[in-house]
């Protein structure tokens, strides 16, 4: 019996949509006010889901406290109260769109989750805009 | 890498569950108070999701501003503050159940979204009742 | 020790903003699309709050099940799945704006709540628009 | 056209994570404060989804009032304001983790839903932790 | 300029509505299924608000991290994953209704907050039932 | 009859807690990671409430569309996708704590709202932290 276990988490960060190989004019033409050189920011809400067999010993697919601690060490410690463009190495040469952020988070978590478990990450950039990545 | 991008939207409308080929007695027997001939209404909440490859140029699957504008022109302008039975052509001969509404919205949006993107629409009729259609 | 006890409830209804002593043109000029003669509708969310001393016998200010039943009989049974303009007597000659609806609900409930308890009603017309009345 | 229809519901219950074949020390070592012998509790939120063809006669996949009543009789009446370990037969010998609860709920509902409809159950144990089972 | 600063928190607990000076029959007659001798439980959501002058040095009324830590030590550590009737001393002889719980929390916090600040506590027992106490 | 009318709005912004008359070391000692020189950001949620008599002509305390447009021109246009420290004149010499932001917003709106109406502003900095100012 395969069950999905999900955990919500949260971080705040500043960013701008920006390609360093374009000048500010082109960045603004494509990305609008999201490309403001002085940055803007978001309360990012995160839902991390793992899917797999229930361990008959514990009744858990994965101990949600372990999942919570993993999200904390891999995502919250790395991203919270940070400027994504300036301070998070993955975005030095990668435009921090919601799409790219969710893929980066998925890759960071994937390394630490058993290969028998499927992983999916949902990232809310605002209460009305969100993205999802499942490794496809 | 296939990412899903979602956008929430909102419209208010009146409707009644009703088949014009049935009389009011039969409509009420099947649809109960939802068939009130004087109509009732809802705050419909909508989540539109598109899934596809990230464009390496922009970091977007689809610019969410474009998606927002498309929902506005195709759904909000057509349905908001309307009587679905009387004023929305798609429901002249189609019972405006949540199931039928979500299929109509999906078809209206599908025409304007690139064929390389999958489309899914979720429609909340109340905070406790909602439906989903993905073109299957 | 005065504690406030609150209960959420819900009803769906159709309405239009409309004064019968104005013609449709004037109604539309003042109320815009909210005056659509074919009606629109909402999921109204309601928060009813009573404030008073804790009864030392029960530890209750007011049994919330009694409050729930009162909201059901006075508000939900009267308004749910109704056309407020056509079917709710209080709005035969009263424009069903959120402000007027919340006052009507407050007056209906006030008669059935002990005079030693203060009463406040919050009414959400949409997730972004809401009103509050406390008898002032 | 296959549409998914979802209904939210709610129950409150006490439980502890506990294997009767382990002593309290081992239960606490594995399950931490969730194994408190005096129990703790949750507001469980439930989302039940059925997926199938729209009935052209009614415009429904399944009448949501029927689904609501089924959730009430099979889940709310059986679990609400109960101690899951002591009073719900399914957990006499099954650790009431969220994963095991969602599978039990799915099995109880599955018997009463037409075989042409797919069934999925989501169970929130807290606003930040939730699980999903779809019969896989 | 007096500003109110609010912080949300969370704890899970088991309880039953119960007066030890009444027998189980009378407790059940008055409190219904909330008096189940085997307990039931809730996800209690808490909003703690302090109101006072903005400190011109910091721009804070009260550092929200200090408020968060105070709620953690005084409320979460004392109540989370506990049986309120059996394990929380304040309810040994006090019926743990939402009204009584919110007053107990208010009194615990009041001792640690500067007398120049007003204090108000809101406690959600379920998403639909909540109480508020401000020291009146 | 005095009714309160409320409208929710939203803006995203970057900021840092910072006093220009302190060096970065002192700013970090007092404000912690909120003082990151590279900025972080939030999805600020806003609830603006006006309280006054219902106009018997319209049934409105204040037309909520007018209130919505006022919030848009005074708050959203000025703050959305901005760096509060660098781009919003009010914070050139004022630390953009939630407390100071809510007072600035209140003062901006107060000028444009009739003196017969009371004004209150609630500002969510995160889903768990929020502030309120009513002109006291």
JSON list of N, CA and C in Angstrom, two decimals, chain A residues 17 19 22 26 30-32 34 95 97 99-100 102-103 107 124 126-136, chain B residues 1-10 45 47 49 51 53-54 56-65 120:
[
{"chain": "A", "resi": 17, "resn": "UNK", "atom": "N", "xyz": [14.02, 38.59, -10.95]},
{"chain": "A", "resi": 17, "resn": "UNK", "atom": "CA", "xyz": [14.17, 37.79, -12.16]},
{"chain": "A", "resi": 17, "resn": "UNK", "atom": "C", "xyz": [15.18, 38.50, -13.03]},
{"chain": "A", "resi": 19, "resn": "UNK", "atom": "N", "xyz": [18.71, 37.75, -15.87]},
{"chain": "A", "resi": 19, "resn": "UNK", "atom": "CA", "xyz": [19.79, 36.98, -16.52]},
{"chain": "A", "resi": 19, "resn": "UNK", "atom": "C", "xyz": [21.01, 37.88, -16.59]},
{"chain": "A", "resi": 22, "resn": "UNK", "atom": "N", "xyz": [22.05, 39.41, -19.89]},
{"chain": "A", "resi": 22, "resn": "UNK", "atom": "CA", "xyz": [21.23, 40.46, -20.49]},
{"chain": "A", "resi": 22, "resn": "UNK", "atom": "C", "xyz": [21.44, 41.73, -19.69]},
{"chain": "A", "resi": 26, "resn": "UNK", "atom": "N", "xyz": [16.86, 44.82, -21.13]},
{"chain": "A", "resi": 26, "resn": "UNK", "atom": "CA", "xyz": [16.26, 43.59, -21.67]},
{"chain": "A", "resi": 26, "resn": "UNK", "atom": "C", "xyz": [15.61, 42.78, -20.54]},
{"chain": "A", "resi": 30, "resn": "UNK", "atom": "N", "xyz": [11.54, 41.75, -20.50]},
{"chain": "A", "resi": 30, "resn": "UNK", "atom": "CA", "xyz": [11.01, 40.38, -20.42]},
{"chain": "A", "resi": 30, "resn": "UNK", "atom": "C", "xyz": [10.33, 40.10, -19.08]},
{"chain": "A", "resi": 31, "resn": "UNK", "atom": "N", "xyz": [10.93, 40.58, -18.01]},
{"chain": "A", "resi": 31, "resn": "UNK", "atom": "CA", "xyz": [10.45, 40.18, -16.68]},
{"chain": "A", "resi": 31, "resn": "UNK", "atom": "C", "xyz": [9.65, 41.27, -15.95]},
{"chain": "A", "resi": 32, "resn": "UNK", "atom": "N", "xyz": [9.54, 42.46, -16.55]},
{"chain": "A", "resi": 32, "resn": "UNK", "atom": "CA", "xyz": [8.71, 43.52, -15.95]},
{"chain": "A", "resi": 32, "resn": "UNK", "atom": "C", "xyz": [9.21, 43.91, -14.57]},
{"chain": "A", "resi": 34, "resn": "UNK", "atom": "N", "xyz": [9.17, 42.37, -11.93]},
{"chain": "A", "resi": 34, "resn": "UNK", "atom": "CA", "xyz": [9.86, 41.28, -11.22]},
{"chain": "A", "resi": 34, "resn": "UNK", "atom": "C", "xyz": [11.37, 41.38, -11.39]},
{"chain": "A", "resi": 95, "resn": "UNK", "atom": "N", "xyz": [18.41, 31.90, -13.25]},
{"chain": "A", "resi": 95, "resn": "UNK", "atom": "CA", "xyz": [17.36, 32.88, -12.96]},
{"chain": "A", "resi": 95, "resn": "UNK", "atom": "C", "xyz": [16.40, 32.30, -11.90]},
{"chain": "A", "resi": 97, "resn": "UNK", "atom": "N", "xyz": [13.42, 32.03, -11.04]},
{"chain": "A", "resi": 97, "resn": "UNK", "atom": "CA", "xyz": [11.97, 31.92, -11.23]},
{"chain": "A", "resi": 97, "resn": "UNK", "atom": "C", "xyz": [11.45, 30.84, -10.29]},
{"chain": "A", "resi": 99, "resn": "UNK", "atom": "N", "xyz": [9.81, 28.31, -11.08]},
{"chain": "A", "resi": 99, "resn": "UNK", "atom": "CA", "xyz": [10.09, 27.03, -11.73]},
{"chain": "A", "resi": 99, "resn": "UNK", "atom": "C", "xyz": [11.51, 26.55, -11.41]},
{"chain": "A", "resi": 100, "resn": "UNK", "atom": "N", "xyz": [12.49, 27.45, -11.56]},
{"chain": "A", "resi": 100, "resn": "UNK", "atom": "CA", "xyz": [13.86, 27.04, -11.28]},
{"chain": "A", "resi": 100, "resn": "UNK", "atom": "C", "xyz": [14.09, 26.78, -9.79]},
{"chain": "A", "resi": 102, "resn": "UNK", "atom": "N", "xyz": [11.91, 25.60, -7.60]},
{"chain": "A", "resi": 102, "resn": "UNK", "atom": "CA", "xyz": [11.33, 24.32, -7.18]},
{"chain": "A", "resi": 102, "resn": "UNK", "atom": "C", "xyz": [12.18, 23.14, -7.66]},
{"chain": "A", "resi": 103, "resn": "UNK", "atom": "N", "xyz": [12.80, 23.28, -8.82]},
{"chain": "A", "resi": 103, "resn": "UNK", "atom": "CA", "xyz": [13.69, 22.20, -9.30]},
{"chain": "A", "resi": 103, "resn": "UNK", "atom": "C", "xyz": [14.94, 22.12, -8.42]},
{"chain": "A", "resi": 107, "resn": "UNK", "atom": "N", "xyz": [16.07, 18.84, -6.21]},
{"chain": "A", "resi": 107, "resn": "UNK", "atom": "CA", "xyz": [17.37, 18.17, -6.35]},
{"chain": "A", "resi": 107, "resn": "UNK", "atom": "C", "xyz": [18.11, 18.11, -5.02]},
{"chain": "A", "resi": 124, "resn": "UNK", "atom": "N", "xyz": [4.79, 27.64, -3.31]},
{"chain": "A", "resi": 124, "resn": "UNK", "atom": "CA", "xyz": [3.95, 28.83, -3.49]},
{"chain": "A", "resi": 124, "resn": "UNK", "atom": "C", "xyz": [4.83, 30.07, -3.46]},
{"chain": "A", "resi": 126, "resn": "UNK", "atom": "N", "xyz": [3.38, 33.16, -4.27]},
{"chain": "A", "resi": 126, "resn": "UNK", "atom": "CA", "xyz": [2.39, 34.02, -3.63]},
{"chain": "A", "resi": 126, "resn": "UNK", "atom": "C", "xyz": [1.19, 33.12, -3.35]},
{"chain": "A", "resi": 127, "resn": "UNK", "atom": "N", "xyz": [0.19, 33.62, -2.59]},
{"chain": "A", "resi": 127, "resn": "UNK", "atom": "CA", "xyz": [-0.98, 32.76, -2.39]},
{"chain": "A", "resi": 127, "resn": "UNK", "atom": "C", "xyz": [-1.70, 32.39, -3.69]},
{"chain": "A", "resi": 128, "resn": "UNK", "atom": "N", "xyz": [-1.46, 33.09, -4.77]},
{"chain": "A", "resi": 128, "resn": "UNK", "atom": "CA", "xyz": [-2.15, 32.84, -6.04]},
{"chain": "A", "resi": 128, "resn": "UNK", "atom": "C", "xyz": [-1.28, 32.18, -7.11]},
{"chain": "A", "resi": 129, "resn": "UNK", "atom": "N", "xyz": [0.02, 32.12, -6.91]},
{"chain": "A", "resi": 129, "resn": "UNK", "atom": "CA", "xyz": [0.93, 31.53, -7.91]},
{"chain": "A", "resi": 129, "resn": "UNK", "atom": "C", "xyz": [1.75, 30.42, -7.27]},
{"chain": "A", "resi": 130, "resn": "UNK", "atom": "N", "xyz": [1.72, 29.23, -7.87]},
{"chain": "A", "resi": 130, "resn": "UNK", "atom": "CA", "xyz": [2.56, 28.17, -7.33]},
{"chain": "A", "resi": 130, "resn": "UNK", "atom": "C", "xyz": [2.99, 27.21, -8.42]},
{"chain": "A", "resi": 131, "resn": "UNK", "atom": "N", "xyz": [4.04, 26.44, -8.10]},
{"chain": "A", "resi": 131, "resn": "UNK", "atom": "CA", "xyz": [4.62, 25.51, -9.08]},
{"chain": "A", "resi": 131, "resn": "UNK", "atom": "C", "xyz": [4.85, 24.17, -8.43]},
{"chain": "A", "resi": 132, "resn": "UNK", "atom": "N", "xyz": [5.01, 23.13, -9.25]},
{"chain": "A", "resi": 132, "resn": "UNK", "atom": "CA", "xyz": [5.18, 21.77, -8.74]},
{"chain": "A", "resi": 132, "resn": "UNK", "atom": "C", "xyz": [6.21, 21.04, -9.59]},
{"chain": "A", "resi": 133, "resn": "UNK", "atom": "N", "xyz": [7.08, 20.26, -8.95]},
{"chain": "A", "resi": 133, "resn": "UNK", "atom": "CA", "xyz": [8.05, 19.45, -9.69]},
{"chain": "A", "resi": 133, "resn": "UNK", "atom": "C", "xyz": [8.15, 18.08, -9.04]},
{"chain": "A", "resi": 134, "resn": "UNK", "atom": "N", "xyz": [8.15, 17.03, -9.89]},
{"chain": "A", "resi": 134, "resn": "UNK", "atom": "CA", "xyz": [8.18, 15.67, -9.38]},
{"chain": "A", "resi": 134, "resn": "UNK", "atom": "C", "xyz": [9.29, 14.84, -10.02]},
{"chain": "A", "resi": 135, "resn": "UNK", "atom": "N", "xyz": [10.25, 15.51, -10.64]},
{"chain": "A", "resi": 135, "resn": "UNK", "atom": "CA", "xyz": [11.42, 14.78, -11.16]},
{"chain": "A", "resi": 135, "resn": "UNK", "atom": "C", "xyz": [11.27, 14.27, -12.57]},
{"chain": "A", "resi": 136, "resn": "UNK", "atom": "N", "xyz": [10.17, 14.63, -13.23]},
{"chain": "A", "resi": 136, "resn": "UNK", "atom": "CA", "xyz": [9.97, 14.15, -14.61]},
{"chain": "A", "resi": 136, "resn": "UNK", "atom": "C", "xyz": [10.92, 14.85, -15.58]},
{"chain": "B", "resi": 1, "resn": "UNK", "atom": "N", "xyz": [13.00, 18.91, -17.97]},
{"chain": "B", "resi": 1, "resn": "UNK", "atom": "CA", "xyz": [12.38, 18.98, -16.65]},
{"chain": "B", "resi": 1, "resn": "UNK", "atom": "C", "xyz": [11.00, 19.61, -16.76]},
{"chain": "B", "resi": 2, "resn": "UNK", "atom": "N", "xyz": [9.98, 18.80, -16.44]},
{"chain": "B", "resi": 2, "resn": "UNK", "atom": "CA", "xyz": [8.60, 19.26, -16.59]},
{"chain": "B", "resi": 2, "resn": "UNK", "atom": "C", "xyz": [8.08, 19.79, -15.25]},
{"chain": "B", "resi": 3, "resn": "UNK", "atom": "N", "xyz": [7.71, 21.04, -15.26]},
{"chain": "B", "resi": 3, "resn": "UNK", "atom": "CA", "xyz": [7.20, 21.71, -14.06]},
{"chain": "B", "resi": 3, "resn": "UNK", "atom": "C", "xyz": [5.76, 22.14, -14.33]},
{"chain": "B", "resi": 4, "resn": "UNK", "atom": "N", "xyz": [4.94, 22.09, -13.27]},
{"chain": "B", "resi": 4, "resn": "UNK", "atom": "CA", "xyz": [3.55, 22.55, -13.36]},
{"chain": "B", "resi": 4, "resn": "UNK", "atom": "C", "xyz": [3.46, 23.96, -12.76]},
{"chain": "B", "resi": 5, "resn": "UNK", "atom": "N", "xyz": [2.85, 24.88, -13.49]},
{"chain": "B", "resi": 5, "resn": "UNK", "atom": "CA", "xyz": [2.65, 26.25, -13.01]},
{"chain": "B", "resi": 5, "resn": "UNK", "atom": "C", "xyz": [1.16, 26.47, -12.80]},
{"chain": "B", "resi": 6, "resn": "UNK", "atom": "N", "xyz": [0.79, 26.97, -11.62]},
{"chain": "B", "resi": 6, "resn": "UNK", "atom": "CA", "xyz": [-0.63, 27.13, -11.28]},
{"chain": "B", "resi": 6, "resn": "UNK", "atom": "C", "xyz": [-0.94, 28.57, -10.90]},
{"chain": "B", "resi": 7, "resn": "UNK", "atom": "N", "xyz": [-2.15, 28.96, -11.25]},
{"chain": "B", "resi": 7, "resn": "UNK", "atom": "CA", "xyz": [-2.63, 30.32, -10.96]},
{"chain": "B", "resi": 7, "resn": "UNK", "atom": "C", "xyz": [-4.05, 30.24, -10.42]},
{"chain": "B", "resi": 8, "resn": "UNK", "atom": "N", "xyz": [-4.30, 30.91, -9.29]},
{"chain": "B", "resi": 8, "resn": "UNK", "atom": "CA", "xyz": [-5.65, 30.97, -8.72]},
{"chain": "B", "resi": 8, "resn": "UNK", "atom": "C", "xyz": [-6.39, 32.19, -9.26]},
{"chain": "B", "resi": 9, "resn": "UNK", "atom": "N", "xyz": [-7.71, 32.01, -9.46]},
{"chain": "B", "resi": 9, "resn": "UNK", "atom": "CA", "xyz": [-8.55, 33.13, -9.87]},
{"chain": "B", "resi": 9, "resn": "UNK", "atom": "C", "xyz": [-9.92, 32.97, -9.20]},
{"chain": "B", "resi": 10, "resn": "UNK", "atom": "N", "xyz": [-10.82, 33.87, -9.51]},
{"chain": "B", "resi": 10, "resn": "UNK", "atom": "CA", "xyz": [-12.06, 33.96, -8.75]},
{"chain": "B", "resi": 10, "resn": "UNK", "atom": "C", "xyz": [-13.17, 34.57, -9.60]},
{"chain": "B", "resi": 45, "resn": "UNK", "atom": "N", "xyz": [-13.92, 29.58, -6.89]},
{"chain": "B", "resi": 45, "resn": "UNK", "atom": "CA", "xyz": [-12.46, 29.74, -6.89]},
{"chain": "B", "resi": 45, "resn": "UNK", "atom": "C", "xyz": [-11.90, 28.76, -7.92]},
{"chain": "B", "resi": 47, "resn": "UNK", "atom": "N", "xyz": [-8.37, 27.12, -9.95]},
{"chain": "B", "resi": 47, "resn": "UNK", "atom": "CA", "xyz": [-6.92, 26.94, -10.04]},
{"chain": "B", "resi": 47, "resn": "UNK", "atom": "C", "xyz": [-6.62, 26.35, -11.40]},
{"chain": "B", "resi": 49, "resn": "UNK", "atom": "N", "xyz": [-3.77, 25.06, -14.02]},
{"chain": "B", "resi": 49, "resn": "UNK", "atom": "CA", "xyz": [-2.39, 24.56, -14.01]},
{"chain": "B", "resi": 49, "resn": "UNK", "atom": "C", "xyz": [-1.96, 24.14, -15.41]},
{"chain": "B", "resi": 51, "resn": "UNK", "atom": "N", "xyz": [1.42, 22.36, -17.46]},
{"chain": "B", "resi": 51, "resn": "UNK", "atom": "CA", "xyz": [2.63, 21.57, -17.19]},
{"chain": "B", "resi": 51, "resn": "UNK", "atom": "C", "xyz": [3.44, 21.41, -18.46]},
{"chain": "B", "resi": 53, "resn": "UNK", "atom": "N", "xyz": [7.86, 21.82, -20.20]},
{"chain": "B", "resi": 53, "resn": "UNK", "atom": "CA", "xyz": [9.30, 22.05, -20.02]},
{"chain": "B", "resi": 53, "resn": "UNK", "atom": "C", "xyz": [9.56, 23.50, -19.64]},
{"chain": "B", "resi": 54, "resn": "UNK", "atom": "N", "xyz": [10.56, 23.73, -18.81]},
{"chain": "B", "resi": 54, "resn": "UNK", "atom": "CA", "xyz": [11.02, 25.09, -18.51]},
{"chain": "B", "resi": 54, "resn": "UNK", "atom": "C", "xyz": [11.76, 25.63, -19.74]},
{"chain": "B", "resi": 56, "resn": "UNK", "atom": "N", "xyz": [14.54, 27.45, -21.26]},
{"chain": "B", "resi": 56, "resn": "UNK", "atom": "CA", "xyz": [15.85, 27.81, -20.67]},
{"chain": "B", "resi": 56, "resn": "UNK", "atom": "C", "xyz": [16.17, 29.30, -20.82]},
{"chain": "B", "resi": 57, "resn": "UNK", "atom": "N", "xyz": [15.54, 29.94, -21.77]},
{"chain": "B", "resi": 57, "resn": "UNK", "atom": "CA", "xyz": [15.78, 31.38, -21.98]},
{"chain": "B", "resi": 57, "resn": "UNK", "atom": "C", "xyz": [15.21, 32.22, -20.83]},
{"chain": "B", "resi": 58, "resn": "UNK", "atom": "N", "xyz": [13.97, 31.94, -20.45]},
{"chain": "B", "resi": 58, "resn": "UNK", "atom": "CA", "xyz": [13.30, 32.77, -19.44]},
{"chain": "B", "resi": 58, "resn": "UNK", "atom": "C", "xyz": [13.23, 32.12, -18.06]},
{"chain": "B", "resi": 59, "resn": "UNK", "atom": "N", "xyz": [13.37, 30.80, -18.00]},
{"chain": "B", "resi": 59, "resn": "UNK", "atom": "CA", "xyz": [13.14, 30.12, -16.73]},
{"chain": "B", "resi": 59, "resn": "UNK", "atom": "C", "xyz": [11.67, 29.92, -16.44]},
{"chain": "B", "resi": 60, "resn": "UNK", "atom": "N", "xyz": [10.82, 30.21, -17.41]},
{"chain": "B", "resi": 60, "resn": "UNK", "atom": "CA", "xyz": [9.36, 30.05, -17.26]},
{"chain": "B", "resi": 60, "resn": "UNK", "atom": "C", "xyz": [8.87, 28.81, -18.02]},
{"chain": "B", "resi": 61, "resn": "UNK", "atom": "N", "xyz": [7.87, 28.12, -17.51]},
{"chain": "B", "resi": 61, "resn": "UNK", "atom": "CA", "xyz": [7.08, 27.19, -18.32]},
{"chain": "B", "resi": 61, "resn": "UNK", "atom": "C", "xyz": [6.11, 28.00, -19.16]},
{"chain": "B", "resi": 62, "resn": "UNK", "atom": "N", "xyz": [5.47, 28.97, -18.48]},
{"chain": "B", "resi": 62, "resn": "UNK", "atom": "CA", "xyz": [4.57, 29.91, -19.16]},
{"chain": "B", "resi": 62, "resn": "UNK", "atom": "C", "xyz": [4.56, 31.14, -18.26]},
{"chain": "B", "resi": 63, "resn": "UNK", "atom": "N", "xyz": [4.67, 32.30, -18.85]},
{"chain": "B", "resi": 63, "resn": "UNK", "atom": "CA", "xyz": [4.66, 33.53, -18.04]},
{"chain": "B", "resi": 63, "resn": "UNK", "atom": "C", "xyz": [3.32, 33.61, -17.30]},
{"chain": "B", "resi": 64, "resn": "UNK", "atom": "N", "xyz": [3.38, 33.65, -15.97]},
{"chain": "B", "resi": 64, "resn": "UNK", "atom": "CA", "xyz": [2.15, 33.59, -15.19]},
{"chain": "B", "resi": 64, "resn": "UNK", "atom": "C", "xyz": [1.27, 34.83, -15.41]},
{"chain": "B", "resi": 65, "resn": "UNK", "atom": "N", "xyz": [1.87, 35.92, -15.85]},
{"chain": "B", "resi": 65, "resn": "UNK", "atom": "CA", "xyz": [1.06, 37.11, -16.19]},
{"chain": "B", "resi": 65, "resn": "UNK", "atom": "C", "xyz": [0.21, 36.84, -17.43]},
{"chain": "B", "resi": 120, "resn": "UNK", "atom": "N", "xyz": [-4.80, 21.50, -16.61]},
{"chain": "B", "resi": 120, "resn": "UNK", "atom": "CA", "xyz": [-5.72, 20.97, -15.60]},
{"chain": "B", "resi": 120, "resn": "UNK", "atom": "C", "xyz": [-6.43, 22.13, -14.93]}
]
